[in-house]
Coordinates of C-alpha atoms and ligand atoms in Angstrom, one line a residue:
M1 CA -0.2 0.0 0.0
S2 CA 1.1 3.6 -0.3
A3 CA 1.7 5.8 2.3
S4 CA -0.7 8.0 2.7
S5 CA 2.2 11.3 3.0
P6 CA 4.8 11.5 1.1
I7 CA 6.6 13.2 3.1
P8 CA 6.0 12.9 6.6
Q9 CA 6.0 16.6 8.5
I10 CA 8.7 14.4 11.2
A11 CA 11.1 12.2 8.6
V12 CA 12.8 10.6 11.5
L13 CA 16.8 9.6 10.3
D14 CA 17.5 6.0 11.7
A15 CA 20.8 6.2 13.6
G16 CA 20.1 2.7 15.6
G17 CA 17.1 1.4 15.4
Q18 CA 15.4 1.5 19.4
Y19 CA 15.9 5.0 19.8
C20 CA 14.1 6.5 16.2
H21 CA 11.2 4.1 16.7
L22 CA 11.3 5.9 20.4
I23 CA 11.5 9.4 18.7
A24 CA 8.9 9.0 16.1
R25 CA 6.0 7.9 18.2
K26 CA 6.2 10.7 21.1
V27 CA 6.2 12.7 18.1
R28 CA 2.7 11.3 16.5
E29 CA 1.2 11.7 20.2
L30 CA 1.7 14.8 19.7
G31 CA -0.7 14.5 16.9
V32 CA 2.0 14.9 14.0
Y33 CA 2.9 12.2 11.5
A34 CA 6.8 11.2 11.7
E35 CA 8.9 9.0 9.9
V36 CA 11.5 7.1 10.0
R37 CA 14.4 7.3 6.9
P38 CA 17.4 5.7 6.3
S39 CA 20.1 7.8 8.1
A40 CA 21.9 8.6 4.6
T41 CA 18.9 9.6 3.1
P42 CA 20.0 12.2 0.0
A43 CA 18.8 15.6 1.0
S44 CA 17.0 16.1 -2.1
Q45 CA 14.2 13.3 -1.0
L46 CA 13.8 15.2 2.3
A47 CA 13.1 17.8 1.3
G48 CA 9.4 18.4 1.3
A49 CA 9.2 17.4 5.2
R50 CA 9.0 20.8 7.8
G51 CA 11.8 19.2 10.5
L52 CA 14.1 16.5 10.3
I53 CA 15.5 14.7 14.1
L54 CA 18.7 12.9 14.1
S55 CA 18.3 9.8 16.2
G56 CA 20.5 8.8 18.9
G57 CA 22.6 5.3 18.2
P58 CA 25.2 3.1 19.6
A59 CA 28.1 4.5 17.6
S60 CA 30.9 6.6 18.4
V61 CA 30.7 9.5 14.9
Y62 CA 34.4 8.7 14.8
A63 CA 34.4 4.6 14.9
P64 CA 34.8 3.5 10.9
G65 CA 31.8 2.5 9.3
S66 CA 29.2 4.5 11.9
P67 CA 25.8 5.7 11.1
T68 CA 25.8 10.1 9.0
V69 CA 23.5 12.1 7.1
D70 CA 23.8 13.9 4.2
P71 CA 25.5 16.6 4.7
A72 CA 23.3 19.1 2.7
V73 CA 20.7 18.2 4.9
F74 CA 21.9 21.3 7.1
G75 CA 21.8 23.7 3.7
L76 CA 17.9 23.1 3.5
G77 CA 16.3 25.1 5.9
I78 CA 14.8 23.0 7.5
P79 CA 14.8 22.7 11.1
A80 CA 16.5 19.7 12.6
L81 CA 17.0 17.9 16.6
G82 CA 19.9 16.4 17.1
I83 CA 19.4 13.4 20.1
C84 CA 22.5 11.9 21.8
Y85 CA 24.3 10.7 18.9
G86 CA 23.3 13.1 16.9
H87 CA 23.8 15.4 18.8
Q88 CA 26.9 14.6 18.1
L89 CA 27.1 13.9 14.4
M90 CA 25.1 18.0 13.9
A91 CA 28.1 19.1 15.9
Y92 CA 30.9 16.6 14.1
L93 CA 29.7 17.4 10.5
L94 CA 29.1 21.5 11.2
G95 CA 33.0 21.7 12.1
G96 CA 32.7 21.6 15.7
R97 CA 34.8 18.5 17.6
V98 CA 33.3 15.3 19.6
E99 CA 36.1 13.8 21.7
Q100 CA 35.7 11.1 24.0
G101 CA 34.4 11.9 28.2
E102 CA 37.1 11.8 30.9
R103 CA 34.2 9.0 32.6
G104 CA 30.8 8.2 30.7
E105 CA 27.2 9.3 32.4
F106 CA 24.4 7.2 32.0
G107 CA 21.5 7.4 33.8
L108 CA 19.7 10.7 35.2
A109 CA 21.6 14.0 35.5
R110 CA 20.1 17.4 35.8
L111 CA 19.6 19.7 33.1
E112 CA 20.5 23.6 34.0
V113 CA 19.0 26.5 31.2
T114 CA 22.3 29.0 30.4
A115 CA 21.2 30.5 27.2
P116 CA 18.1 31.3 26.1
S117 CA 16.8 28.4 23.9
P118 CA 13.2 28.2 21.9
L119 CA 13.4 24.5 22.0
L120 CA 13.9 24.6 25.9
A121 CA 11.2 27.5 26.2
G122 CA 8.8 27.4 29.7
L123 CA 10.9 24.4 30.9
D124 CA 10.1 24.7 34.8
P125 CA 14.1 24.5 36.6
A126 CA 12.5 23.1 39.1
R127 CA 11.9 19.7 37.1
P128 CA 15.5 19.4 35.5
Q129 CA 15.6 15.4 35.4
V130 CA 17.0 14.5 31.9
W131 CA 18.3 10.8 31.2
M132 CA 21.9 10.7 29.6
S133 CA 23.9 7.3 27.8
H134 CA 27.0 8.3 26.9
R135 CA 30.2 8.5 26.8
D136 CA 31.6 11.0 23.7
L137 CA 31.2 14.8 24.0
V138 CA 30.0 18.0 22.5
A139 CA 33.7 19.5 23.3
G140 CA 33.7 22.6 20.5
L141 CA 31.0 23.8 19.5
P142 CA 30.8 24.4 15.5
L143 CA 30.6 28.0 14.5
G144 CA 26.9 29.9 14.8
F145 CA 26.3 27.6 17.6
Q146 CA 25.7 28.4 21.8
A147 CA 25.4 26.1 24.0
Q148 CA 22.3 26.4 26.1
A149 CA 22.3 24.2 28.9
R150 CA 24.4 22.2 30.7
T151 CA 24.5 19.3 33.0
D152 CA 27.6 17.9 35.8
T153 CA 29.5 16.3 33.8
C154 CA 28.7 17.0 29.9
P155 CA 29.1 20.7 29.4
V156 CA 27.5 21.2 26.3
A157 CA 23.9 19.1 27.1
A158 CA 22.2 21.2 24.6
M159 CA 23.4 23.6 21.9
G160 CA 21.5 25.3 18.7
D161 CA 22.0 28.1 16.0
V162 CA 18.7 30.0 16.6
A163 CA 19.5 31.6 12.8
R164 CA 19.7 28.7 11.4
R165 CA 17.2 26.3 13.1
L166 CA 19.2 23.4 14.4
Y167 CA 19.8 22.0 17.7
G168 CA 21.3 19.3 19.6
V169 CA 20.8 17.9 22.8
Q170 CA 23.1 14.8 24.5
F171 CA 19.7 13.6 26.5
H172 CA 17.3 11.7 24.9
P173 CA 13.9 13.8 25.6
E174 CA 12.0 10.8 24.1
V175 CA 12.3 8.6 28.0
V176 CA 9.6 9.4 30.3
H177 CA 12.3 9.6 32.5
T178 CA 13.6 13.0 31.4
L179 CA 11.0 14.8 32.8
Q180 CA 9.9 17.4 30.2
G181 CA 11.3 15.6 27.2
R182 CA 7.5 16.3 26.2
E183 CA 7.4 19.7 25.6
I184 CA 10.8 19.8 23.9
L185 CA 9.6 17.7 22.0
N186 CA 6.4 19.6 21.9
N187 CA 8.3 23.3 21.0
F188 CA 11.0 21.7 18.3
V189 CA 8.0 20.3 16.6
F190 CA 5.0 23.3 17.1
S191 CA 7.1 26.9 18.2
I192 CA 10.1 26.1 15.5
C193 CA 9.3 23.4 12.7
G194 CA 5.6 25.0 12.3
C195 CA 4.1 21.8 12.0
G196 CA 0.3 21.7 12.6
Q197 CA -1.6 19.0 13.9
D198 CA -2.3 15.9 10.6
W199 CA -2.7 12.3 12.7
D200 CA -4.9 10.8 14.6
P201 CA -4.9 7.1 14.1
R202 CA -8.7 6.9 14.4
Q203 CA -9.6 9.5 11.9
R204 CA -7.2 6.8 9.2
I205 CA -9.6 4.2 9.5
P206 CA -11.6 5.2 6.3
G207 CA -8.9 5.9 4.2
I208 CA -7.2 2.2 5.3
L209 CA -10.8 0.7 4.1
A210 CA -10.1 2.5 0.9
D211 CA -6.3 1.3 0.4
I212 CA -7.6 -2.2 1.1
R213 CA -10.6 -1.9 -1.6
E214 CA -7.5 -0.3 -4.0
V215 CA -5.3 -2.9 -3.4
A216 CA -7.4 -5.6 -3.3
G217 CA -8.9 -4.6 -6.5
S218 CA -11.9 -7.7 -7.4
R219 CA -9.6 -10.5 -5.3
N220 CA -10.2 -12.6 -2.4
V221 CA -8.0 -12.1 1.2
F222 CA -6.9 -14.8 3.4
F223 CA -5.4 -14.6 6.4
F224 CA -4.0 -16.8 9.1
V225 CA -5.3 -15.7 12.6
S226 CA -3.5 -16.1 15.4
G227 CA -5.7 -14.3 18.3
G228 CA -2.9 -11.7 18.9
V229 CA -3.6 -8.1 19.0
D230 CA -1.8 -6.9 15.3
S231 CA -3.7 -9.7 13.0
S232 CA -7.0 -9.3 14.4
V233 CA -7.3 -5.8 13.6
A234 CA -5.7 -6.4 10.5
Y235 CA -8.2 -9.0 9.6
M236 CA -11.0 -6.9 11.0
L237 CA -10.0 -3.7 8.8
C238 CA -10.5 -6.3 5.5
L239 CA -13.9 -7.5 7.0
R240 CA -14.5 -3.9 6.9
A241 CA -13.4 -3.0 4.0
L242 CA -14.6 -5.9 1.8
R243 CA -18.2 -8.1 1.7
P244 CA -17.6 -10.8 4.6
Q245 CA -18.4 -13.0 1.7
R246 CA -15.0 -11.6 0.7
V247 CA -12.4 -12.3 3.6
R248 CA -11.4 -16.0 5.0
G249 CA -9.9 -16.5 8.5
I250 CA -7.4 -19.7 9.6
Y251 CA -6.7 -20.2 13.0
V252 CA -5.0 -22.5 13.0
D253 CA -5.6 -24.7 16.8
T254 CA -2.1 -26.2 17.5
G255 CA -3.5 -28.1 21.1
L256 CA -1.3 -25.7 22.6
M257 CA -3.0 -22.8 24.0
R258 CA -4.6 -21.9 26.5
E259 CA -8.1 -22.0 28.0
G260 CA -11.1 -20.7 26.4
E261 CA -8.2 -20.0 23.4
T262 CA -10.0 -21.1 20.4
E263 CA -13.5 -20.4 21.5
F264 CA -12.5 -16.6 22.0
V265 CA -11.4 -16.4 18.9
R266 CA -14.5 -18.1 17.3
D267 CA -16.9 -16.1 19.0
M268 CA -14.9 -12.7 18.8
F269 CA -14.8 -12.9 14.8
D270 CA -18.6 -14.7 14.5
A271 CA -20.1 -11.5 16.3
V272 CA -19.2 -9.0 13.0
A273 CA -19.1 -12.3 10.4
P274 CA -20.8 -15.4 11.4
G275 CA -18.4 -17.9 10.1
A276 CA -16.0 -16.3 8.9
V277 CA -13.3 -18.0 10.8
R278 CA -12.0 -21.4 9.8
V279 CA -10.7 -23.4 12.5
E280 CA -8.5 -26.0 11.9
D281 CA -7.7 -28.5 14.8
A282 CA -4.2 -29.7 14.6
A283 CA -3.6 -30.5 17.9
A284 CA -3.3 -33.9 17.4
R285 CA -0.6 -33.8 14.0
F286 CA 0.8 -31.3 17.3
L287 CA 1.1 -32.6 19.9
A288 CA 2.5 -36.1 18.4
P289 CA 5.8 -35.2 17.3
L290 CA 6.2 -33.7 21.2
A291 CA 5.1 -36.4 23.3
N292 CA 8.7 -37.0 24.2
V293 CA 10.6 -34.9 24.0
C294 CA 12.4 -32.6 26.5
D295 CA 15.4 -29.7 24.8
P296 CA 13.4 -26.9 24.6
E297 CA 15.5 -25.9 21.2
E298 CA 13.6 -29.1 19.6
K299 CA 10.3 -28.0 20.7
R300 CA 10.7 -25.2 18.8
R301 CA 12.2 -26.5 16.1
I302 CA 9.4 -29.2 15.7
I303 CA 6.5 -26.6 16.3
G304 CA 8.4 -24.2 13.4
E305 CA 7.8 -27.3 11.4
M306 CA 5.2 -28.7 11.8
F307 CA 3.3 -24.4 11.1
V308 CA 4.7 -24.5 7.7
Q309 CA 3.1 -28.7 6.9
V310 CA -0.2 -27.0 8.2
Q311 CA -0.2 -23.6 6.6
E312 CA 1.0 -24.9 3.7
E313 CA -2.1 -27.5 3.7
I314 CA -4.5 -25.0 4.1
L315 CA -3.3 -22.7 0.4
E316 CA -3.5 -25.5 -1.0
E317 CA -6.4 -27.0 0.2
E318 CA -8.6 -24.2 0.0
H319 CA -7.2 -22.9 -3.8
F320 CA -5.8 -19.6 -1.6
L321 CA -2.5 -19.7 -4.5
E322 CA -5.1 -19.3 -7.4
G323 CA -5.1 -16.1 -8.8
E324 CA -8.5 -14.1 -7.4
W325 CA -6.5 -14.5 -3.5
I326 CA -4.7 -12.4 -2.1
L327 CA -3.1 -12.5 1.4
G328 CA -3.1 -10.4 4.6
Q329 CA -1.2 -9.8 7.6
G330 CA -0.7 -8.3 10.8
T331 CA 2.3 -6.5 10.0
I332 CA 3.4 -3.2 11.9
Y333 CA 5.4 0.1 11.0
P334 CA 8.3 -1.3 13.6
D335 CA 8.3 -4.8 11.4
T336 CA 8.8 -3.1 8.0
I337 CA 12.5 -1.7 9.3
E338 CA 15.0 -3.0 8.8
S339 CA 17.1 -1.7 12.1
G340 CA 13.5 -2.7 14.2
G341 CA 11.5 -5.6 15.9
T342 CA 12.3 -7.3 18.2
A343 CA 15.0 -10.7 17.7
H344 CA 12.1 -12.5 18.7
A345 CA 9.7 -11.4 16.9
A346 CA 12.1 -11.8 13.8
L347 CA 12.8 -15.3 14.6
I348 CA 9.3 -17.1 15.3
K349 CA 7.8 -14.6 12.0
T350 CA 11.1 -15.8 9.5
H351 CA 9.6 -19.4 10.8
H352 CA 5.7 -18.6 9.4
N353 CA 7.0 -17.0 6.6
R354 CA 8.5 -19.1 5.4
V355 CA 6.4 -21.0 3.9
P356 CA 7.3 -21.3 0.1
G357 CA 3.7 -20.7 -0.8
I358 CA 3.5 -16.8 1.6
Q359 CA 6.9 -16.9 0.3
R360 CA 6.2 -16.9 -3.5
L361 CA 3.1 -15.0 -3.2
I362 CA 5.4 -12.1 -1.2
E363 CA 7.4 -12.5 -4.5
T364 CA 4.3 -11.5 -7.0
G365 CA 3.2 -8.8 -4.4
R366 CA -0.3 -10.8 -3.8
V367 CA 0.1 -9.3 0.1
I368 CA -2.1 -6.6 1.9
E369 CA -1.0 -5.1 5.5
P370 CA -2.8 -2.6 6.3
L371 CA -1.3 -1.8 9.5
S372 CA 2.0 -1.4 7.9
F373 CA 2.4 2.5 8.9
F374 CA 0.9 2.9 12.5
Y375 CA 3.0 1.2 16.3
K376 CA 1.6 -0.8 18.0
D377 CA -0.7 1.5 20.5
E378 CA -1.7 3.1 17.7
V379 CA -2.7 -0.5 16.1
R380 CA -4.9 -0.5 19.4
E381 CA -5.9 3.3 19.2
I382 CA -8.4 1.6 15.6
G383 CA -9.0 -2.1 17.1
R384 CA -10.7 0.1 20.2
Q385 CA -12.8 2.2 17.2
L386 CA -13.5 -0.9 15.5
G387 CA -14.9 -2.1 18.4
L388 CA -13.3 -4.7 19.3
P389 CA -12.8 -6.2 22.7
E390 CA -11.1 -5.1 25.5
E391 CA -9.8 -8.6 26.5
L392 CA -8.5 -8.7 23.0
I393 CA -7.2 -4.9 22.9
E394 CA -5.5 -5.0 25.7
R395 CA -4.3 -9.0 25.1
Q396 CA -0.7 -9.9 26.7
P397 CA 1.6 -11.4 24.3
F398 CA 2.0 -15.2 24.0
P399 CA 4.4 -17.4 22.6
G400 CA 3.9 -18.7 18.9
P401 CA 5.1 -21.8 21.0
G402 CA 2.5 -22.0 23.3
L403 CA 2.1 -23.9 26.2
A404 CA 4.6 -26.3 24.7
V405 CA 7.2 -23.5 26.0
R406 CA 5.5 -23.5 29.6
C407 CA 5.2 -27.1 30.4
L408 CA 8.8 -28.0 31.6
C409 CA 10.0 -32.0 30.2
T410 CA 12.4 -34.5 31.7
D411 CA 12.8 -37.6 31.2
A412 CA 15.1 -38.6 34.5
E413 CA 14.1 -38.6 38.5
A414 CA 16.1 -37.1 41.3
A415 CA 16.4 -35.0 43.9
P416 CA 16.8 -31.0 44.7
E417 CA 19.8 -30.9 46.6
R418 CA 20.4 -28.9 49.8
L419 CA 23.0 -25.9 48.9
E420 CA 23.4 -23.5 51.8
E421 CA 21.9 -21.0 49.5
G422 CA 18.5 -23.3 49.7
W423 CA 17.3 -25.6 47.2
L424 CA 19.2 -26.7 44.0
I425 CA 16.1 -28.0 41.9
P426 CA 17.8 -30.4 38.7
L427 CA 15.8 -28.9 36.4
R428 CA 17.2 -26.5 33.7
S429 CA 15.5 -22.7 32.1
V430 CA 16.6 -20.8 29.9
G431 CA 18.6 -18.0 30.5
V432 CA 20.1 -14.9 29.3
Q433 CA 23.5 -14.4 30.0
G434 CA 25.8 -11.9 28.4
D435 CA 25.0 -12.2 24.8
S436 CA 24.0 -16.0 24.5
R437 CA 21.7 -18.2 25.9
S438 CA 22.5 -19.8 29.2
Y439 CA 20.3 -23.3 30.8
Q440 CA 20.9 -24.4 34.0
P441 CA 18.8 -25.3 37.2
I442 CA 17.0 -23.2 39.5
L443 CA 17.4 -22.2 43.5
A444 CA 14.7 -22.5 45.6
L445 CA 14.1 -20.9 48.7
E446 CA 11.7 -22.0 51.5
G447 CA 10.7 -19.3 54.4
L448 CA 11.3 -16.1 52.9
L449 CA 8.1 -15.1 52.0
A450 CA 7.7 -15.0 56.1
S451 CA 9.4 -12.2 56.5
W452 CA 8.6 -10.6 53.0
V453 CA 11.8 -8.0 52.8
D454 CA 13.9 -7.7 49.7
L455 CA 12.9 -10.8 48.4
H456 CA 13.8 -9.1 44.7
E457 CA 17.4 -8.8 46.1
T458 CA 17.7 -11.2 47.7
A459 CA 17.5 -13.3 44.7
T460 CA 19.7 -10.7 42.6
R461 CA 22.4 -11.0 44.6
L462 CA 21.5 -14.7 45.3
I463 CA 22.2 -15.3 41.4
N464 CA 25.4 -13.3 40.8
R465 CA 27.2 -15.5 44.4
V466 CA 25.9 -18.9 43.0
R467 CA 27.9 -20.0 39.8
E468 CA 25.2 -22.5 38.2
I469 CA 21.3 -21.1 38.7
N470 CA 20.0 -18.3 36.5
R471 CA 16.8 -18.6 38.6
V472 CA 16.2 -18.1 41.7
V473 CA 11.9 -18.9 42.6
A474 CA 10.2 -18.8 46.5
L475 CA 7.7 -21.3 47.6
T476 CA 4.6 -20.0 48.3
G477 CA 2.6 -23.1 49.0
A478 CA 2.6 -26.9 49.1
H479 CA 1.2 -30.0 50.6
A480 CA 5.1 -31.2 51.5
P481 CA 8.2 -29.9 52.2
L482 CA 10.4 -28.9 49.8
E483 CA 12.4 -31.9 50.4
R484 CA 10.6 -34.3 50.1
L485 CA 9.1 -33.0 46.4
R486 CA 11.1 -35.3 43.5
V487 CA 12.4 -34.4 40.2
R488 CA 10.3 -37.3 38.0
P489 CA 9.3 -37.8 34.1
G490 CA 7.3 -36.1 32.3
S491 CA 6.4 -35.0 28.8
L492 CA 4.2 -33.0 27.1
S493 CA 0.8 -35.4 27.3
P494 CA -2.8 -34.2 27.6
D495 CA -2.9 -34.4 30.6
R496 CA -0.2 -32.7 32.1
L497 CA -1.3 -30.0 29.6
A498 CA -4.5 -29.9 31.1
R499 CA -3.7 -29.3 34.6
L500 CA -1.5 -26.6 33.1
R501 CA -4.7 -25.5 31.3
S502 CA -6.6 -25.1 34.6
A503 CA -4.0 -23.0 36.6
D504 CA -3.3 -20.8 34.3
A505 CA -7.0 -20.2 34.0
I506 CA -7.3 -19.7 37.5
V507 CA -4.0 -17.6 38.6
R508 CA -5.9 -15.5 35.8
R509 CA -9.4 -15.3 36.5
L510 CA -7.6 -13.8 40.2
S511 CA -6.0 -11.9 38.5
R512 CA -8.2 -9.7 36.7
E513 CA -10.4 -9.4 39.7
S514 CA -8.4 -8.2 42.1
G515 CA -7.0 -5.5 39.9
F516 CA -3.6 -7.4 39.5
D517 CA -3.2 -7.9 35.2
R518 CA -3.5 -4.3 35.0
L519 CA 0.1 -3.9 37.0
V520 CA 1.6 -6.7 35.0
W521 CA 2.9 -6.6 30.9
Q522 CA 2.8 -10.6 31.5
F523 CA 2.0 -13.1 33.3
P524 CA 3.3 -16.8 31.9
V525 CA 2.2 -19.9 34.5
I526 CA 4.7 -23.1 33.4
L527 CA 4.1 -26.5 35.6
I528 CA 7.5 -28.3 36.2
P529 CA 8.1 -32.5 37.1
L530 CA 8.9 -31.4 40.6
G531 CA 6.8 -33.3 43.6
G532 CA 5.2 -36.1 44.6
P533 CA 3.7 -40.0 43.6
E534 CA 0.3 -38.0 44.0
R535 CA 0.8 -35.0 42.9
P536 CA 3.5 -35.5 40.6
D537 CA 4.0 -32.0 39.3
S538 CA 4.7 -27.9 40.8
I539 CA 3.3 -24.3 39.3
V540 CA 5.7 -21.2 38.7
L541 CA 4.0 -18.0 38.5
R542 CA 5.7 -15.0 37.0
P543 CA 4.6 -12.5 37.0
L544 CA 6.6 -9.3 34.8
D545 CA 7.0 -5.6 33.9
S546 CA 8.4 -4.8 30.6
V547 CA 8.7 -2.6 27.7
D548 CA 9.4 -4.3 24.8
G549 CA 10.5 -8.1 26.0
M550 CA 14.0 -7.2 26.0
T551 CA 14.1 -7.0 29.6
A552 CA 11.6 -7.5 32.7
R553 CA 11.2 -7.1 36.2
S554 CA 9.9 -9.6 37.7
V555 CA 7.1 -8.2 39.3
E556 CA 6.0 -7.7 43.5
M557 CA 2.7 -9.3 44.3
D558 CA 0.8 -8.6 48.4
P559 CA 1.1 -11.4 49.6
A560 CA -2.3 -11.8 50.2
L561 CA -3.4 -12.6 46.1
L562 CA 0.2 -14.5 46.5
R563 CA -1.1 -16.7 49.6
R564 CA -4.6 -16.9 47.3
M565 CA -3.6 -17.9 44.3
A566 CA -1.3 -21.3 45.8
A567 CA -4.8 -22.2 47.8
A568 CA -6.6 -22.0 44.8
L569 CA -3.9 -24.0 42.8
L570 CA -3.4 -26.7 45.4
E571 CA -6.7 -28.0 44.8
L572 CA -6.4 -28.5 41.5
P573 CA -5.3 -32.7 41.7
G574 CA -2.3 -32.8 40.1
L575 CA -0.6 -30.1 42.1
A576 CA 2.4 -31.0 45.2
A577 CA 3.6 -27.4 45.3
V578 CA 3.2 -23.2 44.3
F579 CA 6.4 -21.3 43.6
Y580 CA 7.0 -17.6 42.8
D581 CA 9.9 -16.9 40.0
L582 CA 11.7 -13.7 41.5
S583 CA 14.6 -13.1 38.5
H584 CA 14.5 -11.0 36.4
K585 CA 15.5 -10.7 32.4
P586 CA 18.4 -10.9 32.3
P587 CA 19.7 -13.1 33.9
A588 CA 16.7 -15.5 33.3
T589 CA 14.1 -14.7 30.6
I590 CA 10.4 -14.5 30.8
E591 CA 9.6 -17.9 29.5
W592 CA 11.2 -20.9 30.8
E593 CA 12.0 -22.3 27.8
Ligands
XMP1 P1 12.1 -14.6 26.2 O1 11.7 -16.0 27.1 O2 13.5 -14.7 25.2 O3 10.9 -13.8 26.1 O4 12.6 -13.3 27.4 C1 10.8 -13.1 25.0 C2 9.7 -12.6 24.5 O5 8.7 -12.9 23.3 C3 8.0 -13.7 24.0 N1 8.9 -15.5 22.7 C4 7.9 -15.3 21.8 N2 7.2 -15.1 21.3 N3 7.3 -17.0 19.4 C5 6.7 -15.4 19.7 O6 5.9 -15.3 19.2 C6 8.7 -17.5 20.0 O7 9.1 -18.9 19.9 C7 8.9 -16.7 22.0 N4 9.3 -17.3 22.9 C8 9.4 -16.0 24.0 C9 7.4 -14.2 25.3 O8 6.6 -14.7 25.7 C10 8.3 -13.1 25.7 O9 7.4 -12.0 25.6

């Protein structure tokens, strides 16, 4: 589909993935359309913009091959704002001097405005907190520039050439820890660039529907829907744009979904277009090859390959590969840019998009992606506007391999080992240490919850001290003391999956009823093969707060809620104990496998 405006009002020149998307999102929140462009975009292609922002990035301007911009952008007469690396790059390209500081400056700093500046106008000096993350700094100003603010360790925390409307800030106005960041971006976008408000994702819906009709022409659209927000909203837009008879959705039930998941997805779409989503029950096909598999990577490989097979068969069977069908996808804006997206998202998507039939559709231009210009929070707004239930809109992320990576399996029997610090459970889970994944046993603590102080600090200290572990859990309730529990053989069997499903449903219900679900970003519930002969398994609760899943903090739980959850779970048959995972990511990962 074509962009709605060929040149956005604000172009963010991308010097390093994560930063630039955050900036563009913050500008859009002000009601001004911003797009990310490669840093080296020729100045001639930026000529229609009202303002340019040079993003932060991990590099040093002197490092060979570091990102740069076309120096001619500074001669366009368009206002520009450099942020962090962008600030240094602007100084460097315009003849200033950048040096490595004596020490880096990472974290919070106090900004002191030292000269009048349209960029920093109206800031409250009582709220000087800004967020810094840099080692290099601007040591010599380019001609025409003036230093406008400093911090204790950074003499040029902000600079500007007011006549040419060129500005740079060493700190990050786009992050929440810069308390007046929004005001600074507001000054740049409106007072300095003179932008008008032109962006409200909700107002875009008629345009998106018109685009869908144009791209589809007389062809029909089919989707693989997952029950996640992006594919659901994209599918819904197509249903609105075209007659429901022209849009098909296929939902593959892997047998690894949570309780009520398949019914939820079917009912939700049936309410708008009865029968529009076909549910493909592939549970038996997924579970058979997984029956005796314990290794996490092997589980993922099998599930990925099975997805490919099942999708390919559906494409053939329903004649979707023929001329009158095109494929709809829920791709969102960060996925369309090379440097964007999270490593994980990229990984799993290659799995699903690698189906040869789908590849062929992509190569022949038979793909429609109605959300490719929107960020996740904008997609949620569009979904709300379309009347999708809040339950779907605010859905927590759920991994593609589903409950398979939350149901730990083993073929060995072993007893927990007493260490000075706690019990070493001879079951391994995945963690991130350095840049690579680790696979280590778990340390379980007993009695800690009685005192309830510094739980998470204790856990962090222990992970740093006990070399063989990457995760610490605390026992919150059990039918037997820890020393009597044993790791015993358990596979991805229907009865264990059913046990996990029931436990997960209880946790979700209590979490919703208590309002705790509003405090968490994701709340995996994990089944581990640790128990006794009658009650062979245990449950681990993993409530987390995160922004993008790349890092995450274990969320503190109200002791009363934790006890209530444990009590309800221990009434389920087959469950011996309930644990609370205290580990952050890193060093642990969000999922256990
Ligand atoms: P980890 O466990 O690596 O997870 O800390 C980070 C985020 O990614 C999700 N996740 C996945 N999502 N396919 C997905 O679609 C996967 O294979 C996968 N593995 C992990 C996880 O739920 C968390 O939000």
